[in-house]
Tab-separated table of C-alpha atoms in Angstrom:
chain	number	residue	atom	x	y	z
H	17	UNK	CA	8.603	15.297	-24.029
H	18	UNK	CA	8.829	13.467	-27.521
H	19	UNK	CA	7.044	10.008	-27.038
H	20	UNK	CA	8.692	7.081	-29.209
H	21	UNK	CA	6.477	4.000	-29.745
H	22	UNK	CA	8.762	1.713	-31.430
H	23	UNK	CA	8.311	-2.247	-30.547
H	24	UNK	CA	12.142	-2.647	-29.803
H	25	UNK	CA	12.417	-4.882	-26.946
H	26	UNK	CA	14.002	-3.536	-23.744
H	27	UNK	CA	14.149	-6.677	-21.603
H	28	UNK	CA	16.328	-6.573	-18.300
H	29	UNK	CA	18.890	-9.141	-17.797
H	30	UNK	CA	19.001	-8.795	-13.961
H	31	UNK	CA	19.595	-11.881	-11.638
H	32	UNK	CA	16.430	-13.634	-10.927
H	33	UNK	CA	15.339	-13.640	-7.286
H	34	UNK	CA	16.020	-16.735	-5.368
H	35	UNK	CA	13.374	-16.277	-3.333
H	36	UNK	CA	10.210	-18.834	-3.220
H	37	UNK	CA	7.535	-18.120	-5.551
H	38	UNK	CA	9.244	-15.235	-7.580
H	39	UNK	CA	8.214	-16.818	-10.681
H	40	UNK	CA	10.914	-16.536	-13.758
H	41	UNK	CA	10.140	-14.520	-16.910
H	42	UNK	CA	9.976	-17.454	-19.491
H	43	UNK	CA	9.978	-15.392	-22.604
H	44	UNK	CA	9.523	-12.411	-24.171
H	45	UNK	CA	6.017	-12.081	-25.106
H	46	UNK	CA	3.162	-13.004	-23.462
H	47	UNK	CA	1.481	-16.124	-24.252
H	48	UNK	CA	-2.351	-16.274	-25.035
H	49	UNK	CA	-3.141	-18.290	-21.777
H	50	UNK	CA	-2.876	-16.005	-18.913
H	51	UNK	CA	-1.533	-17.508	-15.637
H	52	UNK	CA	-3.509	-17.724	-12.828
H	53	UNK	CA	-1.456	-15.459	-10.564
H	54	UNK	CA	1.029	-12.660	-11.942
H	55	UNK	CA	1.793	-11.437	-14.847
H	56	UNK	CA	2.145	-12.706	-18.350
H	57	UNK	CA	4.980	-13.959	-19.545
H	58	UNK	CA	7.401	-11.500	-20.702
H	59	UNK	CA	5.479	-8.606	-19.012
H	60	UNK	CA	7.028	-6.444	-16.269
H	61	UNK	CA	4.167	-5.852	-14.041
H	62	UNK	CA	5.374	-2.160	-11.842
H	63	UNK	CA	1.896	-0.902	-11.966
H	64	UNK	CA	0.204	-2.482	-8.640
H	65	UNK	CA	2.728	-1.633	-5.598
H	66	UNK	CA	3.043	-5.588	-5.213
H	67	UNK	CA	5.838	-7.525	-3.871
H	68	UNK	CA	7.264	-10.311	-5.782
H	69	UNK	CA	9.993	-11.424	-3.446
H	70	UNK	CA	7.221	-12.732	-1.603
H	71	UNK	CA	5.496	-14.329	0.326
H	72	UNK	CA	7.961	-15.372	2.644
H	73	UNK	CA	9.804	-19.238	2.698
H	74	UNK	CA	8.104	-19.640	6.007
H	75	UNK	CA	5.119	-18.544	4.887
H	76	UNK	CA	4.842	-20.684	2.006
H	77	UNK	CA	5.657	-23.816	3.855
H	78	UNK	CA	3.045	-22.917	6.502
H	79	UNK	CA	0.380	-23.003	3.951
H	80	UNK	CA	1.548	-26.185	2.745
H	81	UNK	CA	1.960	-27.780	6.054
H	82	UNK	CA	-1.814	-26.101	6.745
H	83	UNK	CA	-3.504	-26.456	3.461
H	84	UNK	CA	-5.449	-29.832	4.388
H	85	UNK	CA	-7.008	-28.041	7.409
H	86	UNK	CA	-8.113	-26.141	4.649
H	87	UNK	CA	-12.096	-27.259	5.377
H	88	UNK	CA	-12.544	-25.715	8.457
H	89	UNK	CA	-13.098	-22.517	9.614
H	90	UNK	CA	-10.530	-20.251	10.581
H	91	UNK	CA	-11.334	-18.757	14.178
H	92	UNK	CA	-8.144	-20.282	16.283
H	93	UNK	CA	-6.124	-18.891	13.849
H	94	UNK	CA	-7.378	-15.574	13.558
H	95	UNK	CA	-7.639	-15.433	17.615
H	96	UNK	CA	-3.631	-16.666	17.224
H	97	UNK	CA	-2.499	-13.507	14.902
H	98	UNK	CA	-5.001	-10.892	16.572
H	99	UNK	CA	-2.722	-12.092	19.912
H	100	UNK	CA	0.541	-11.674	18.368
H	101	UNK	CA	-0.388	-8.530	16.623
H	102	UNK	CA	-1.709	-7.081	20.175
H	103	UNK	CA	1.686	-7.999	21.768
H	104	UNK	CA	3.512	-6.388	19.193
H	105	UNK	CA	1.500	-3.330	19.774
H	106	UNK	CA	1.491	-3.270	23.428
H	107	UNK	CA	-2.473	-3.368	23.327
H	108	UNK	CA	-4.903	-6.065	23.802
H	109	UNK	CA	-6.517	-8.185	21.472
H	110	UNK	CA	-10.077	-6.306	21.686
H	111	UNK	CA	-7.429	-3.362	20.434
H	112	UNK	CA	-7.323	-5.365	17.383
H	113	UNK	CA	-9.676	-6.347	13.883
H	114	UNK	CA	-8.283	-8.675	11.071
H	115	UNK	CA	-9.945	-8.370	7.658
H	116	UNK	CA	-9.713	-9.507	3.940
H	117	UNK	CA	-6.528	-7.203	3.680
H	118	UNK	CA	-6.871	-3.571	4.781
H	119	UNK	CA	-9.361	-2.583	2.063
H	120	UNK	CA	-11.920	-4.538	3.770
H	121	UNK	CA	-10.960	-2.587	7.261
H	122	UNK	CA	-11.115	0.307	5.120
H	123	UNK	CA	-14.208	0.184	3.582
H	124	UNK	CA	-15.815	-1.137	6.862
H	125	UNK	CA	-14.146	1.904	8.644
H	126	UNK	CA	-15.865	4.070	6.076
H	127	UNK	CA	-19.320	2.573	6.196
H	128	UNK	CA	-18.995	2.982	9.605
H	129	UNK	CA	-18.496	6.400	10.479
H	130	UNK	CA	-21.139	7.371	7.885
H	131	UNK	CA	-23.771	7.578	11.539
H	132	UNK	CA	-20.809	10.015	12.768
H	133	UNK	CA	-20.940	12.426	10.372
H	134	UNK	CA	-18.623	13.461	7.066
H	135	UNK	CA	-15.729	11.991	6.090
H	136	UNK	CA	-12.236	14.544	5.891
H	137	UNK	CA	-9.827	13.609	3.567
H	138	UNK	CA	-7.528	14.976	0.775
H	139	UNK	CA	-8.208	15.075	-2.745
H	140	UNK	CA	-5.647	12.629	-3.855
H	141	UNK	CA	-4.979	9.402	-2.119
H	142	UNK	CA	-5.766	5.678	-2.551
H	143	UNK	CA	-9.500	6.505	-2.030
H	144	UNK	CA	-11.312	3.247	-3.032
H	145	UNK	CA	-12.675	2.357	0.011
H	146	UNK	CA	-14.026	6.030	0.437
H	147	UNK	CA	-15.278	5.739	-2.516
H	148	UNK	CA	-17.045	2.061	-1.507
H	149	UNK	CA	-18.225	4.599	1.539
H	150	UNK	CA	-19.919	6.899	-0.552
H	151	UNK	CA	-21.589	4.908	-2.582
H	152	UNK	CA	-23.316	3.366	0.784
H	153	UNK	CA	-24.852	6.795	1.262
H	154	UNK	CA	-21.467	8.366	2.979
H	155	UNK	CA	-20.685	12.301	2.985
H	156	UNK	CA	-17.154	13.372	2.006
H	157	UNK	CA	-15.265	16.536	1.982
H	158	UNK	CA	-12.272	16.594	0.379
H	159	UNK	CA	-9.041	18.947	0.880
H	160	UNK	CA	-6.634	20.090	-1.695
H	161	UNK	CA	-2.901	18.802	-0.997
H	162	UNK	CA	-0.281	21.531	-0.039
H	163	UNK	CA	2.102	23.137	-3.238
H	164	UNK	CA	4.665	20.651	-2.809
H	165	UNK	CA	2.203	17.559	-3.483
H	166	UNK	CA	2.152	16.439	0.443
H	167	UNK	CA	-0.837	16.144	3.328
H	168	UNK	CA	-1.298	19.846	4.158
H	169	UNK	CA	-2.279	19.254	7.851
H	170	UNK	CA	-2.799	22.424	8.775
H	171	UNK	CA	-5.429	22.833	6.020
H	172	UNK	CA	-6.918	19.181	7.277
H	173	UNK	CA	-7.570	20.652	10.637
H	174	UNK	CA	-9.039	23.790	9.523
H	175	UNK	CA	-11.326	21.721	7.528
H	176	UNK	CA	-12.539	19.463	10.690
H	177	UNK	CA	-16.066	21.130	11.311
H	178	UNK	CA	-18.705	19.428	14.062
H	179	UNK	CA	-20.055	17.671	10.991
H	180	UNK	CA	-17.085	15.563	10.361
H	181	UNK	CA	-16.992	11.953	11.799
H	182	UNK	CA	-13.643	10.462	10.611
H	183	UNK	CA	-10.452	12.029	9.327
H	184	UNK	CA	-9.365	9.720	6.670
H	185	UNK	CA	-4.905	9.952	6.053
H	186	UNK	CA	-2.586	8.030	4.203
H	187	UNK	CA	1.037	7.826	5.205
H	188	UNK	CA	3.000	7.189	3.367
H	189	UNK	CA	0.335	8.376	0.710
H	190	UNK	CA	-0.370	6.553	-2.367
H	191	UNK	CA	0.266	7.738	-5.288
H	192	UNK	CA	2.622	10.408	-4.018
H	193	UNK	CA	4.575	8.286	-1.931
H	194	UNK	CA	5.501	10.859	0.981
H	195	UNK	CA	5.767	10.489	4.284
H	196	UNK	CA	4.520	12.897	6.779
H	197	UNK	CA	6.528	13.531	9.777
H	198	UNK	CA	5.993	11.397	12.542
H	199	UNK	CA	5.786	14.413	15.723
H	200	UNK	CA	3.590	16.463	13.460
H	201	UNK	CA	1.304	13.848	12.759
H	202	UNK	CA	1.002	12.418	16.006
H	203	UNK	CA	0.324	16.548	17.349
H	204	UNK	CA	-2.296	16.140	14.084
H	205	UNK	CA	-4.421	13.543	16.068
H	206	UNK	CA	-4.364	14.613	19.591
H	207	UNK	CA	-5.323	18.002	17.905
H	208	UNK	CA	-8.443	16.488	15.670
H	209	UNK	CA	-9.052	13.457	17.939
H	210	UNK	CA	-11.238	15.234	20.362
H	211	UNK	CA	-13.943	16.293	17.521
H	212	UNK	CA	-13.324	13.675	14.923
H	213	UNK	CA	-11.570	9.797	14.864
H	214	UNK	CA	-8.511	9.731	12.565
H	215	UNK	CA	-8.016	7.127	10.888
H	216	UNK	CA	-4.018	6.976	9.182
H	217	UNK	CA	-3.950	3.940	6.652
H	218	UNK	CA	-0.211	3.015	6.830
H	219	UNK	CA	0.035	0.192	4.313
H	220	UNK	CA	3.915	1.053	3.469
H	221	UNK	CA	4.597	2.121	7.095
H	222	UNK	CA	7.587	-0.766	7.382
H	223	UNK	CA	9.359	0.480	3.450
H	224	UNK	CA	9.514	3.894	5.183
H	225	UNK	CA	13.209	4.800	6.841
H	226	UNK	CA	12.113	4.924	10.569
H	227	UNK	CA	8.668	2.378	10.638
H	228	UNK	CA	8.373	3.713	13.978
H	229	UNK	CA	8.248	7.749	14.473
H	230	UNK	CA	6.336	7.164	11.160
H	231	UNK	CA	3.817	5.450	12.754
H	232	UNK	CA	0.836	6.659	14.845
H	233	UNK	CA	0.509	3.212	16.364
H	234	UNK	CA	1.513	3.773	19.534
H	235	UNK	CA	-1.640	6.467	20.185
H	236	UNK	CA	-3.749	3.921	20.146
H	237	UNK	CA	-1.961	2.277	23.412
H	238	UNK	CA	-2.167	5.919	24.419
H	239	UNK	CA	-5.766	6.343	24.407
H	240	UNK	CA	-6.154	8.218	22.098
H	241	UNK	CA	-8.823	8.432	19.574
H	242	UNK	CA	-7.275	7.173	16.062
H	243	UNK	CA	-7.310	3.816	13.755
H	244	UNK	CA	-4.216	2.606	12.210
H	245	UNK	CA	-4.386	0.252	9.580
H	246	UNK	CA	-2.013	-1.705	8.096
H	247	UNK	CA	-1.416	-4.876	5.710
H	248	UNK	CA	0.236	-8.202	4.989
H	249	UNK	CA	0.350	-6.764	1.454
H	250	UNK	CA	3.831	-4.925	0.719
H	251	UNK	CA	6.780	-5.665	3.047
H	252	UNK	CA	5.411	-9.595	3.222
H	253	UNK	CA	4.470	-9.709	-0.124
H	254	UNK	CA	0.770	-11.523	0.386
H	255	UNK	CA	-1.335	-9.372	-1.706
H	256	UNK	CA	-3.077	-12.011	-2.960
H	257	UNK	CA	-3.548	-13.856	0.234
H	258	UNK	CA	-5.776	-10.652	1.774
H	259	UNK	CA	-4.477	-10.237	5.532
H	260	UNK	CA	-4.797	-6.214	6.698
H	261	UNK	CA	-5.700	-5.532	10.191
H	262	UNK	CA	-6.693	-2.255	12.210
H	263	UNK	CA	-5.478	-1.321	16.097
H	264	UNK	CA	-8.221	1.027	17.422
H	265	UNK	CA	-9.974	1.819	20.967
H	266	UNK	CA	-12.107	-1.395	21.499
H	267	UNK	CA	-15.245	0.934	21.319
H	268	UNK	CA	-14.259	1.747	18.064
H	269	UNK	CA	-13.188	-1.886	16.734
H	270	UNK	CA	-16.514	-3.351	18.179
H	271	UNK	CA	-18.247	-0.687	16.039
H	272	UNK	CA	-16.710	-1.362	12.830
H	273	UNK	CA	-16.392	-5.191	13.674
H	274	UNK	CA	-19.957	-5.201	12.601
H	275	UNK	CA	-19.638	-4.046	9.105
H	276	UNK	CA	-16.850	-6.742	8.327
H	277	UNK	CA	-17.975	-9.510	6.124
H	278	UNK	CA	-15.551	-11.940	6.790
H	279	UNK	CA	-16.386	-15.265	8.678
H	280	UNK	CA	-13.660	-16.582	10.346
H	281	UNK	CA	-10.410	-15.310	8.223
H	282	UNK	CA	-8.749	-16.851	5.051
H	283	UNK	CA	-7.057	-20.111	6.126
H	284	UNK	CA	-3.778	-19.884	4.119
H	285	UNK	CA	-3.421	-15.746	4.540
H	286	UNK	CA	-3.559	-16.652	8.307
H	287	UNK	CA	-1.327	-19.173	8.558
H	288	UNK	CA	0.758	-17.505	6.281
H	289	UNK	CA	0.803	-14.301	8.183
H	290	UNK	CA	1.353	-16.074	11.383
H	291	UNK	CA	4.563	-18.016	10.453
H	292	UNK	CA	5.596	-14.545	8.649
H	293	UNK	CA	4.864	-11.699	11.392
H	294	UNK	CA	8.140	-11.802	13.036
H	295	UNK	CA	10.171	-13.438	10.074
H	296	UNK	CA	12.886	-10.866	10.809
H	297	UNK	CA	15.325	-12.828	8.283
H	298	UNK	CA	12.487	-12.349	5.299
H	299	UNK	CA	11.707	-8.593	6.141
H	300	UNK	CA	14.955	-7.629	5.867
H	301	UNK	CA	15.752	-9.249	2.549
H	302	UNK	CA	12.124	-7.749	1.442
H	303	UNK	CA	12.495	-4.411	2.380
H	304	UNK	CA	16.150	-4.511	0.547
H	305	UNK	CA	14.954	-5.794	-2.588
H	306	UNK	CA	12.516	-2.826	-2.557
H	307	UNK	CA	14.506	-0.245	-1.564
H	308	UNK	CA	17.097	-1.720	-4.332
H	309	UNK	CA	14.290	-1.271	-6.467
H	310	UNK	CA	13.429	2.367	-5.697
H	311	UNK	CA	16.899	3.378	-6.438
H	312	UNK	CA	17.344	1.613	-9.737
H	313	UNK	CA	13.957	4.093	-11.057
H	314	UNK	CA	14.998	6.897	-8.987
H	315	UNK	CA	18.400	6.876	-10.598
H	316	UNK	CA	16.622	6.325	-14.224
H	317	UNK	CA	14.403	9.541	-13.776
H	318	UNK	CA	17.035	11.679	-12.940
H	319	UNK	CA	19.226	10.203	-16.065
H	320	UNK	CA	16.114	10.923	-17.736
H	321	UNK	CA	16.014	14.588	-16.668
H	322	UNK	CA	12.732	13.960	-14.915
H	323	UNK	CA	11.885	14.265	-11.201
H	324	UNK	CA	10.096	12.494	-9.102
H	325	UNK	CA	8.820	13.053	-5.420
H	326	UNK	CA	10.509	11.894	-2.395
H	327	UNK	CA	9.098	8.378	-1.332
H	328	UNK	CA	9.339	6.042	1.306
H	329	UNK	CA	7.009	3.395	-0.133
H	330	UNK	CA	7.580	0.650	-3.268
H	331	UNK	CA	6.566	3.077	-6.241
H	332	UNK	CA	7.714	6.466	-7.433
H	333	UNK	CA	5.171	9.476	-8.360
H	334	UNK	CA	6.919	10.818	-11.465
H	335	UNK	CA	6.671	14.253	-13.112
H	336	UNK	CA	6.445	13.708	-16.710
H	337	UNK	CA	4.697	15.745	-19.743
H	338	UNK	CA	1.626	13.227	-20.172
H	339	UNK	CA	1.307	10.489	-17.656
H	340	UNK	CA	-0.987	8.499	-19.921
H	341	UNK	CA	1.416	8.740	-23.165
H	342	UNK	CA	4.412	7.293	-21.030
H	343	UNK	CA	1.842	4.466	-19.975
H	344	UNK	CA	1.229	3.252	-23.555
H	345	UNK	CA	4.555	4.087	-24.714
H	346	UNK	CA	5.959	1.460	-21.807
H	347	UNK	CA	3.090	-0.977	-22.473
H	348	UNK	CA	4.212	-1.169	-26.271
H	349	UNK	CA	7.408	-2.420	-24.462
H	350	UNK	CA	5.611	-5.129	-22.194
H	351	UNK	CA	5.743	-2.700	-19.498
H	352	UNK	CA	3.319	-2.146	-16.834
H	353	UNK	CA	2.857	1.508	-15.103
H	354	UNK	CA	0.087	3.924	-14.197
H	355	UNK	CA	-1.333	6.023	-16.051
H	356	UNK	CA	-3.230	9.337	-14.891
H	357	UNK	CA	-4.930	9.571	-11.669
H	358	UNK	CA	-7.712	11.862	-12.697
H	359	UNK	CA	-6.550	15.696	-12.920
H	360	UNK	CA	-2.619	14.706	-12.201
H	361	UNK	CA	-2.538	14.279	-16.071
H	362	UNK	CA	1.004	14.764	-15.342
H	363	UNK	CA	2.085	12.373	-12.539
H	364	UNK	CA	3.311	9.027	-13.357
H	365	UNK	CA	3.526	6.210	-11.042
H	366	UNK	CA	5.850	3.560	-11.596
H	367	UNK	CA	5.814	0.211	-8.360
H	368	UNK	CA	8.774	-1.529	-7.807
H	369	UNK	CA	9.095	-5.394	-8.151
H	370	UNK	CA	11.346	-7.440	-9.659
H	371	UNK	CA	14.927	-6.341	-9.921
H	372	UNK	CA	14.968	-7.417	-13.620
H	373	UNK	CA	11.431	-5.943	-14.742
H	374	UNK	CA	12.922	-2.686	-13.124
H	375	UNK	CA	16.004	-2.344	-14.911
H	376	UNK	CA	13.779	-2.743	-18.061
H	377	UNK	CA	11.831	0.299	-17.368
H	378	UNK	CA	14.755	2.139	-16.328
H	379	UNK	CA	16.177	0.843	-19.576
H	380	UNK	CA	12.890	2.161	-22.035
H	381	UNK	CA	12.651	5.504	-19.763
H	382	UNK	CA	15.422	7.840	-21.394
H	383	UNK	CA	14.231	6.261	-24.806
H	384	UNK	CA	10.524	7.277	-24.235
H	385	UNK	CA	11.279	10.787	-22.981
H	386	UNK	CA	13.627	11.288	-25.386
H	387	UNK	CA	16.453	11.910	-23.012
């Protein structure tokens, strides 16, 4: 791969989203000032799996409607999602813990189980909140993913010995982006579940083709012993607003419910997730734009005579000759990627977002690879 570092600007000239709070690219550079939310000016920002077309209309007017309430405490409203996320679920609410986004769920999952034993999980996945684990005194045991880059679940459940306490999956996982068959994963827990809790973080469960065989959800009404996480993050596009939640057995959610630091929810992520949740209009038109997305760098790998694994989730994992050269190589172009995640010197990641900061990558790709 030759890697070509000239300056020329590659800006998109897509439509800009209509959308509330998609703010507009106002020039082509970045300014000195930085804003206080988003990117710089000028600078396509595809390097953080966020959604731009987001939050939703009625979430945004919900905070607004909400925000002078903004002085008290937030228990009605967290009591008010927990219920609606319980019916959606089929469970009950005790079924059910809200946190600062999932990474706080995660990481109090993970501090957790450290009194069960070792955590299981593979060697490449968004492992921050394991690593927040370990560094509270956790054990982890890590297993290599299979030849074709995926969750080798067969090689997970050889690996659960009586020392391990939690099973740790992510699905679709980040950075790979692939999904793991719903049947198999679900015969994955009620394997595992008897010696070990699984917990499946499914963060991009709604971008994936069929939300529900993907999901593992509906074990938990079952019985059975496994956490599902998910997040107000992606499809509704309130990353900064920090709304995740877990479904569990309410054993387990009393357990971790201790390790949460949160004291009665964020105001506006709650309201904002509330007026959202079943905002079937606004999911829709999300999961389009990022599916639109996914295609437009998709299509610009393979014109680039790269590949890229199969994903269901807002970013691609990209084979390329040095994942850290394309990074700089974009970034001299105002461009925003991933570089290498540790060994996987030759993996790229590139997130969706806006249609127009998209087409610019897919624009600089060929140029940078020297298709």
């Amino acid at each position: 791969m030759t890697i070509r570092l000239s300056r020329r600007a590659l800006i998109g000239t897509g439509t800009a989203a209509t959308v509330a709070m998609a703010a507009p690219v106002r020039g082509a550079f970045p300014s000195s000032e930085p804003p206080l939310l988003g990117p710089m000016p000028g600078v396509a920002r595809l390097n953080r799996n966020e959604n731009p077309y987001g939050p939703a209309p009625s979430a945004v007017a919900a905070m607004a409607e909400w925000s002078s309430k903004g002085c008290y405490y937030a228990e009605t409203a967290m009591a008010r999602l927990s219920s609606m996320i319980a019916e959606r679920f089929g469970v009950t609410r005790d079924h059910v813990v809200i946190g600062a986004g999932s990474t706080e769920v995660l990481s109090a999952i993970g501090v957790s189980s450290k009194e069960k034993g070792t955590i299981l999980c593979n060697d490449l996945f968004w492992d921050t909140t394991v690593q927040f684990a370990q560094r509270q005194g956790a054990m982890v045991k890590r297993v290599p993913l299979g030849t074709d880059m995926g969750i080798d679940l067969d090689a997970m459940a050889a690996a659960v010995t009586p020392d391990i306490g939690l099973v740790h999956i992510c699905n679709p996982n980040n950075p790979t982006g692939m999904l793991l068959d719903g049947d198999k994963l679900r015969a994955f827990v009620r394997k595992v579940g008897p010696q070990a809790v699984v917990l499946v973080d499914e963060a991009y469960n709604e971008l994936t083709e069929r939300p529900d065989f993907s999901s593992v959800a509906d074990l938990v009404k079952a019985g059975e012993n496994v956490i599902v996480c998910r997040t107000f993050s992606k499809l509704y596009g309130m990353a900064g607003l920090r709304i995740g939640y877990a479904l569990g057995q309410p054993e387990t959610i009393k357990r971790l419910s201790g390790f949460m630091m949160g004291l009665g929810g964020n105001a506006a992520g709650l309201t904002a997730a509330i007026a959202s949740f079943n905002d079937e209009s606004f999911k829709r038109y999300s999961k389009e734009k990022i599916v639109e997305a996914r295609g437009i760098l998709l299509d610009a790998v393979r014109k680039s005579g790269l590949s890229a694994l199969p994903s269901e989730a807002n970013f691609l994992y990209v084979k390329v000759a040095d994942a850290n050269a394309v990074q700089k190589a974009m970034a001299e172009r105002n461009i925003q990627i991933r570089g290498a995640y540790g060994k996987w010197t030759q993996w790229s990641r590139v997130s969706t977002g806006r249609i127009e900061d998209v087409q610019r990558y897919a624009a600089a790709l060929p140029e940078i690879v020297g298709a």
